[in-house]
Amino acid sequence: MAGTAALLGVAALAVSAVPAGALPAGAGGVVAAQRSAVPALVESVREPTPGTDFDVLLDRVDANERFGAGGGWWAASKTDDGAGQAAVWAGRADGTGAPERISPDDGRSHVSPVTDGKTVVWLTHSRRTTSILARSVDGGPVTTLWWGRRAVVRLAVDGDLVVFEPGSTPGGRTPHYIRLSDENHTRHRVLPENGGKQGFNPSVKNGRIAYTMYYRTEPGGPLIYGTEVFDTTTGTFTMMGQLSRPTSYRPTAITGKHVYWLVQEERDSRETAVRRADLDGTNVVDLSPGSGPEALQADALAASEEALNVSAQGKLWQFSLDGTKHHVSCAAGGQTGVATPGGRQVIWVDSTSGTPQLVTRTRPVERCR
């Protein structure tokens, strides 16, 4: 992978403090922090573990926290051993340049970042509140987009839209979105309050928000599950077609052409179908069946315009647009989480070395022996 030698040949990346609000000159410098300077840290990157088939992007990451990728960049959190608080780091997915610390040193824990290659958005937790923060990958001030006492389950960002799923609200559970261009950071509900539907697992692309949801056709009736897309430009909702009625809600992924989601068809089974539809809800197809010997027990998705990546039982799979399936990596360690900065490239957290590392491959393997 381009830039691998530059990334893995460095034994330690020295990080220097800069004044708040200042932008460092040159590539790879640490970006400015809000309210306080980023402390001097040393970030060591390990040599590749023998027998692995991936490149290391960041060492000793927080394995239990979400991470993200997009637009040729990645973002992940790791614990600063000196301060004991988690911090958000970001870097180029091709391995060029040094990882940069994005979050400020303000005594709070900064976790679960996502990025579209232009903006990094993440969560920070204090004693009683959760906040959503944002910052450009090029540096500049940290912006607080939202804060509250409810937990935030999922984050997504694409262009001007930041989408998040808060914990249950008095009006029911639904994704919300904020426009980065809105100086007031007004929060908008996707589903109307008390409208009978509750939504989960949002993803966003080109102004469209995909999510799974459930509703009842009548009071006391059975729950009906489905997947829907909300167009923030037109205000219209589009229900995805279903090959069969699902029994629960699972993660979604959306691209400029397709919507993907996981479907649990049997309530007592952990097996999930991997389903795709066009943006208008038509041409529904299962890339992977919901039952049988080929079924996956999938728990996460990450899609680009070229491929869909699926996390299932500690291993990763990549589906081409024609439905062809390949292992992402043959490494023996556990593979958790999944993100893509674009194309066929995949990023995940790998445990082969004995410590969690954020790693990547530019394409899947042909076969595992």
PDB file of C-alpha atoms in Angstrom, residues 152-329:
ATOM      1  CA  VAL A 152     -25.781   8.852  21.771  1.00  0.00           C
ATOM      2  CA  VAL A 153     -25.828   5.425  20.158  1.00  0.00           C
ATOM      3  CA  ARG A 154     -24.550   6.147  16.634  1.00  0.00           C
ATOM      4  CA  LEU A 155     -22.908   8.941  14.663  1.00  0.00           C
ATOM      5  CA  ALA A 156     -22.502   9.540  10.925  1.00  0.00           C
ATOM      6  CA  VAL A 157     -21.241  12.467   8.857  1.00  0.00           C
ATOM      7  CA  ASP A 158     -21.308  13.264   5.164  1.00  0.00           C
ATOM      8  CA  GLY A 159     -20.727  16.729   3.773  1.00  0.00           C
ATOM      9  CA  ASP A 160     -22.957  19.217   5.547  1.00  0.00           C
ATOM     10  CA  LEU A 161     -24.934  16.632   7.524  1.00  0.00           C
ATOM     11  CA  VAL A 162     -24.137  15.132  10.910  1.00  0.00           C
ATOM     12  CA  VAL A 163     -26.595  12.381  11.846  1.00  0.00           C
ATOM     13  CA  PHE A 164     -26.924  10.822  15.274  1.00  0.00           C
ATOM     14  CA  GLU A 165     -29.196   8.489  17.192  1.00  0.00           C
ATOM     15  CA  PRO A 166     -29.813   9.614  20.762  1.00  0.00           C
ATOM     16  CA  GLY A 167     -31.240   7.473  23.502  1.00  0.00           C
ATOM     17  CA  SER A 168     -34.999   7.327  23.846  1.00  0.00           C
ATOM     18  CA  THR A 169     -36.734  10.689  23.966  1.00  0.00           C
ATOM     19  CA  PRO A 170     -40.227  11.577  25.197  1.00  0.00           C
ATOM     20  CA  GLY A 171     -41.378  11.636  21.575  1.00  0.00           C
ATOM     21  CA  GLY A 172     -39.911   8.248  20.723  1.00  0.00           C
ATOM     22  CA  ARG A 173     -36.581   7.168  19.325  1.00  0.00           C
ATOM     23  CA  THR A 174     -35.481   8.527  15.955  1.00  0.00           C
ATOM     24  CA  PRO A 175     -32.343   9.700  14.158  1.00  0.00           C
ATOM     25  CA  HIS A 176     -31.610  13.436  14.300  1.00  0.00           C
ATOM     26  CA  TYR A 177     -29.492  15.567  12.008  1.00  0.00           C
ATOM     27  CA  ILE A 178     -27.580  18.842  12.245  1.00  0.00           C
ATOM     28  CA  ARG A 179     -26.231  20.928   9.384  1.00  0.00           C
ATOM     29  CA  LEU A 180     -22.625  21.982   9.847  1.00  0.00           C
ATOM     30  CA  SER A 181     -23.396  25.165   7.916  1.00  0.00           C
ATOM     31  CA  ASP A 182     -26.068  26.114  10.477  1.00  0.00           C
ATOM     32  CA  GLU A 183     -24.393  28.425  12.977  1.00  0.00           C
ATOM     33  CA  ASN A 184     -27.153  27.701  15.496  1.00  0.00           C
ATOM     34  CA  HIS A 185     -26.668  23.919  15.095  1.00  0.00           C
ATOM     35  CA  THR A 186     -30.399  23.336  15.083  1.00  0.00           C
ATOM     36  CA  ARG A 187     -31.297  19.719  15.724  1.00  0.00           C
ATOM     37  CA  HIS A 188     -33.914  18.162  13.405  1.00  0.00           C
ATOM     38  CA  ARG A 189     -35.892  14.972  13.962  1.00  0.00           C
ATOM     39  CA  VAL A 190     -36.105  12.572  11.033  1.00  0.00           C
ATOM     40  CA  LEU A 191     -39.373  10.950  12.114  1.00  0.00           C
ATOM     41  CA  PRO A 192     -42.163  13.198  13.428  1.00  0.00           C
ATOM     42  CA  GLU A 193     -42.836  13.166  17.128  1.00  0.00           C
ATOM     43  CA  ASN A 194     -45.628  10.777  18.139  1.00  0.00           C
ATOM     44  CA  GLY A 195     -45.910   9.646  14.519  1.00  0.00           C
ATOM     45  CA  GLY A 196     -46.040   5.965  15.369  1.00  0.00           C
ATOM     46  CA  LYS A 197     -42.607   5.053  14.000  1.00  0.00           C
ATOM     47  CA  GLN A 198     -39.301   4.698  15.817  1.00  0.00           C
ATOM     48  CA  GLY A 199     -36.010   4.717  13.936  1.00  0.00           C
ATOM     49  CA  PHE A 200     -32.552   3.289  14.560  1.00  0.00           C
ATOM     50  CA  ASN A 201     -29.106   2.720  13.012  1.00  0.00           C
ATOM     51  CA  PRO A 202     -28.798   5.758  10.721  1.00  0.00           C
ATOM     52  CA  SER A 203     -26.317   6.177   7.877  1.00  0.00           C
ATOM     53  CA  VAL A 204     -26.023   9.183   5.541  1.00  0.00           C
ATOM     54  CA  LYS A 205     -24.902   9.973   1.996  1.00  0.00           C
ATOM     55  CA  ASN A 206     -25.612  12.876  -0.362  1.00  0.00           C
ATOM     56  CA  GLY A 207     -28.315  14.347   1.860  1.00  0.00           C
ATOM     57  CA  ARG A 208     -30.182  11.052   2.304  1.00  0.00           C
ATOM     58  CA  ILE A 209     -30.464   9.296   5.660  1.00  0.00           C
ATOM     59  CA  ALA A 210     -31.099   5.553   5.776  1.00  0.00           C
ATOM     60  CA  TYR A 211     -32.328   3.876   8.956  1.00  0.00           C
ATOM     61  CA  THR A 212     -34.237   0.868  10.187  1.00  0.00           C
ATOM     62  CA  MET A 213     -37.517   1.408  11.972  1.00  0.00           C
ATOM     63  CA  TYR A 214     -40.582  -0.274  13.385  1.00  0.00           C
ATOM     64  CA  TYR A 215     -44.224   0.660  13.748  1.00  0.00           C
ATOM     65  CA  ARG A 216     -47.611  -0.837  14.500  1.00  0.00           C
ATOM     66  CA  THR A 217     -50.440  -0.817  11.982  1.00  0.00           C
ATOM     67  CA  GLU A 218     -52.880  -0.519  14.894  1.00  0.00           C
ATOM     68  CA  PRO A 219     -52.667  -0.046  18.668  1.00  0.00           C
ATOM     69  CA  GLY A 220     -51.624  -3.300  20.279  1.00  0.00           C
ATOM     70  CA  GLY A 221     -50.895  -4.878  16.899  1.00  0.00           C
ATOM     71  CA  PRO A 222     -47.677  -6.673  15.964  1.00  0.00           C
ATOM     72  CA  LEU A 223     -44.522  -4.711  15.322  1.00  0.00           C
ATOM     73  CA  ILE A 224     -43.670  -4.228  11.656  1.00  0.00           C
ATOM     74  CA  TYR A 225     -39.981  -3.737  10.879  1.00  0.00           C
ATOM     75  CA  GLY A 226     -38.566  -2.085   7.793  1.00  0.00           C
ATOM     76  CA  THR A 227     -35.851   0.102   6.297  1.00  0.00           C
ATOM     77  CA  GLU A 228     -36.509   3.624   5.086  1.00  0.00           C
ATOM     78  CA  VAL A 229     -34.664   6.553   3.489  1.00  0.00           C
ATOM     79  CA  PHE A 230     -35.347  10.206   4.306  1.00  0.00           C
ATOM     80  CA  ASP A 231     -34.279  12.835   1.768  1.00  0.00           C
ATOM     81  CA  THR A 232     -33.357  15.969   3.714  1.00  0.00           C
ATOM     82  CA  THR A 233     -33.566  18.110   0.560  1.00  0.00           C
ATOM     83  CA  THR A 234     -37.099  17.178  -0.478  1.00  0.00           C
ATOM     84  CA  GLY A 235     -38.458  16.013   2.887  1.00  0.00           C
ATOM     85  CA  THR A 236     -39.695  12.772   1.340  1.00  0.00           C
ATOM     86  CA  PHE A 237     -39.609   9.245   2.787  1.00  0.00           C
ATOM     87  CA  THR A 238     -38.977   6.102   0.724  1.00  0.00           C
ATOM     88  CA  MET A 239     -39.630   2.639   2.120  1.00  0.00           C
ATOM     89  CA  MET A 240     -37.264  -0.075   0.932  1.00  0.00           C
ATOM     90  CA  GLY A 241     -38.856  -3.165  -0.533  1.00  0.00           C
ATOM     91  CA  GLN A 242     -38.571  -6.363   1.501  1.00  0.00           C
ATOM     92  CA  LEU A 243     -38.040  -9.892   0.278  1.00  0.00           C
ATOM     93  CA  SER A 244     -39.524 -11.059   3.571  1.00  0.00           C
ATOM     94  CA  ARG A 245     -40.681  -9.501   6.800  1.00  0.00           C
ATOM     95  CA  PRO A 246     -37.766  -8.986   9.229  1.00  0.00           C
ATOM     96  CA  THR A 247     -38.156  -9.515  12.963  1.00  0.00           C
ATOM     97  CA  SER A 248     -35.699  -6.927  14.284  1.00  0.00           C
ATOM     98  CA  TYR A 249     -33.703  -3.860  13.311  1.00  0.00           C
ATOM     99  CA  ARG A 250     -30.027  -3.951  12.326  1.00  0.00           C
ATOM    100  CA  PRO A 251     -27.357  -1.519  10.976  1.00  0.00           C
ATOM    101  CA  THR A 252     -27.644   0.236   7.608  1.00  0.00           C
ATOM    102  CA  ALA A 253     -25.234   1.675   5.030  1.00  0.00           C
ATOM    103  CA  ILE A 254     -26.037   4.003   2.136  1.00  0.00           C
ATOM    104  CA  THR A 255     -24.133   5.060  -0.968  1.00  0.00           C
ATOM    105  CA  GLY A 256     -24.952   7.226  -3.960  1.00  0.00           C
ATOM    106  CA  LYS A 257     -26.758   4.291  -5.593  1.00  0.00           C
ATOM    107  CA  HIS A 258     -27.766   1.718  -2.992  1.00  0.00           C
ATOM    108  CA  VAL A 259     -29.057   1.105   0.514  1.00  0.00           C
ATOM    109  CA  TYR A 260     -27.737  -1.900   2.463  1.00  0.00           C
ATOM    110  CA  TRP A 261     -29.042  -3.370   5.682  1.00  0.00           C
ATOM    111  CA  LEU A 262     -28.921  -6.489   7.818  1.00  0.00           C
ATOM    112  CA  VAL A 263     -32.057  -8.505   8.379  1.00  0.00           C
ATOM    113  CA  GLN A 264     -32.809 -10.983  11.151  1.00  0.00           C
ATOM    114  CA  GLU A 265     -35.674 -12.995   9.709  1.00  0.00           C
ATOM    115  CA  GLU A 266     -36.057 -15.555  12.490  1.00  0.00           C
ATOM    116  CA  ARG A 267     -36.407 -14.154  15.993  1.00  0.00           C
ATOM    117  CA  ASP A 268     -34.697 -17.137  17.638  1.00  0.00           C
ATOM    118  CA  SER A 269     -31.791 -17.198  15.176  1.00  0.00           C
ATOM    119  CA  ARG A 270     -28.634 -15.064  15.088  1.00  0.00           C
ATOM    120  CA  GLU A 271     -28.305 -15.432  11.331  1.00  0.00           C
ATOM    121  CA  THR A 272     -28.784 -12.314   9.231  1.00  0.00           C
ATOM    122  CA  ALA A 273     -29.434 -11.679   5.575  1.00  0.00           C
ATOM    123  CA  VAL A 274     -27.329  -9.006   3.874  1.00  0.00           C
ATOM    124  CA  ARG A 275     -29.835  -7.026   1.804  1.00  0.00           C
ATOM    125  CA  ARG A 276     -29.528  -4.316  -0.848  1.00  0.00           C
ATOM    126  CA  ALA A 277     -31.966  -2.059  -2.691  1.00  0.00           C
ATOM    127  CA  ASP A 278     -31.793   0.880  -5.059  1.00  0.00           C
ATOM    128  CA  LEU A 279     -32.411   4.291  -3.500  1.00  0.00           C
ATOM    129  CA  ASP A 280     -36.039   4.230  -4.694  1.00  0.00           C
ATOM    130  CA  GLY A 281     -36.639   0.973  -2.809  1.00  0.00           C
ATOM    131  CA  THR A 282     -36.717  -1.273  -5.882  1.00  0.00           C
ATOM    132  CA  ASN A 283     -34.458  -4.099  -7.098  1.00  0.00           C
ATOM    133  CA  VAL A 284     -34.211  -5.670  -3.650  1.00  0.00           C
ATOM    134  CA  VAL A 285     -31.737  -8.540  -3.476  1.00  0.00           C
ATOM    135  CA  ASP A 286     -30.026 -10.584  -0.779  1.00  0.00           C
ATOM    136  CA  LEU A 287     -26.256 -10.608  -1.221  1.00  0.00           C
ATOM    137  CA  SER A 288     -26.101 -13.222   1.532  1.00  0.00           C
ATOM    138  CA  PRO A 289     -28.997 -15.453   2.652  1.00  0.00           C
ATOM    139  CA  GLY A 290     -30.767 -15.112   5.974  1.00  0.00           C
ATOM    140  CA  SER A 291     -30.559 -18.810   6.811  1.00  0.00           C
ATOM    141  CA  GLY A 292     -28.704 -21.947   5.820  1.00  0.00           C
ATOM    142  CA  PRO A 293     -25.026 -22.899   5.655  1.00  0.00           C
ATOM    143  CA  GLU A 294     -23.984 -19.702   3.829  1.00  0.00           C
ATOM    144  CA  ALA A 295     -25.766 -17.334   6.218  1.00  0.00           C
ATOM    145  CA  LEU A 296     -23.699 -14.898   8.283  1.00  0.00           C
ATOM    146  CA  GLN A 297     -24.181 -13.721  11.847  1.00  0.00           C
ATOM    147  CA  ALA A 298     -23.404 -10.157  10.869  1.00  0.00           C
ATOM    148  CA  ASP A 299     -23.332  -7.118  13.144  1.00  0.00           C
ATOM    149  CA  ALA A 300     -21.862  -4.194  11.150  1.00  0.00           C
ATOM    150  CA  LEU A 301     -21.713  -2.760   7.621  1.00  0.00           C
ATOM    151  CA  ALA A 302     -19.531  -0.293   5.728  1.00  0.00           C
ATOM    152  CA  ALA A 303     -20.217   0.549   2.093  1.00  0.00           C
ATOM    153  CA  SER A 304     -18.476   2.406  -0.720  1.00  0.00           C
ATOM    154  CA  GLU A 305     -19.585   2.886  -4.309  1.00  0.00           C
ATOM    155  CA  GLU A 306     -17.574  -0.208  -5.242  1.00  0.00           C
ATOM    156  CA  ALA A 307     -18.181  -2.739  -2.476  1.00  0.00           C
ATOM    157  CA  LEU A 308     -19.936  -3.647   0.768  1.00  0.00           C
ATOM    158  CA  ASN A 309     -17.954  -4.777   3.819  1.00  0.00           C
ATOM    159  CA  VAL A 310     -19.557  -6.892   6.537  1.00  0.00           C
ATOM    160  CA  SER A 311     -18.383  -7.811  10.040  1.00  0.00           C
ATOM    161  CA  ALA A 312     -19.547 -11.244  11.198  1.00  0.00           C
ATOM    162  CA  GLN A 313     -18.365 -13.380  14.121  1.00  0.00           C
ATOM    163  CA  GLY A 314     -14.939 -11.808  14.376  1.00  0.00           C
ATOM    164  CA  LYS A 315     -14.159 -11.933  10.650  1.00  0.00           C
ATOM    165  CA  LEU A 316     -14.702  -9.549   7.742  1.00  0.00           C
ATOM    166  CA  TRP A 317     -16.215 -10.177   4.331  1.00  0.00           C
ATOM    167  CA  GLN A 318     -16.350  -7.983   1.247  1.00  0.00           C
ATOM    168  CA  PHE A 319     -19.157  -8.224  -1.316  1.00  0.00           C
ATOM    169  CA  SER A 320     -18.677  -6.903  -4.828  1.00  0.00           C
ATOM    170  CA  LEU A 321     -21.636  -5.255  -6.502  1.00  0.00           C
ATOM    171  CA  ASP A 322     -22.342  -8.535  -8.319  1.00  0.00           C
ATOM    172  CA  GLY A 323     -22.598 -10.343  -4.962  1.00  0.00           C
ATOM    173  CA  THR A 324     -19.196 -12.077  -5.095  1.00  0.00           C
ATOM    174  CA  LYS A 325     -17.893 -12.607  -1.543  1.00  0.00           C
ATOM    175  CA  HIS A 326     -14.264 -12.632  -0.327  1.00  0.00           C
ATOM    176  CA  HIS A 327     -12.457 -12.680   3.007  1.00  0.00           C
ATOM    177  CA  VAL A 328     -10.977  -9.267   3.783  1.00  0.00           C
ATOM    178  CA  SER A 329      -8.020 -10.735   5.699  1.00  0.00           C
TER     179      SER A 329
END
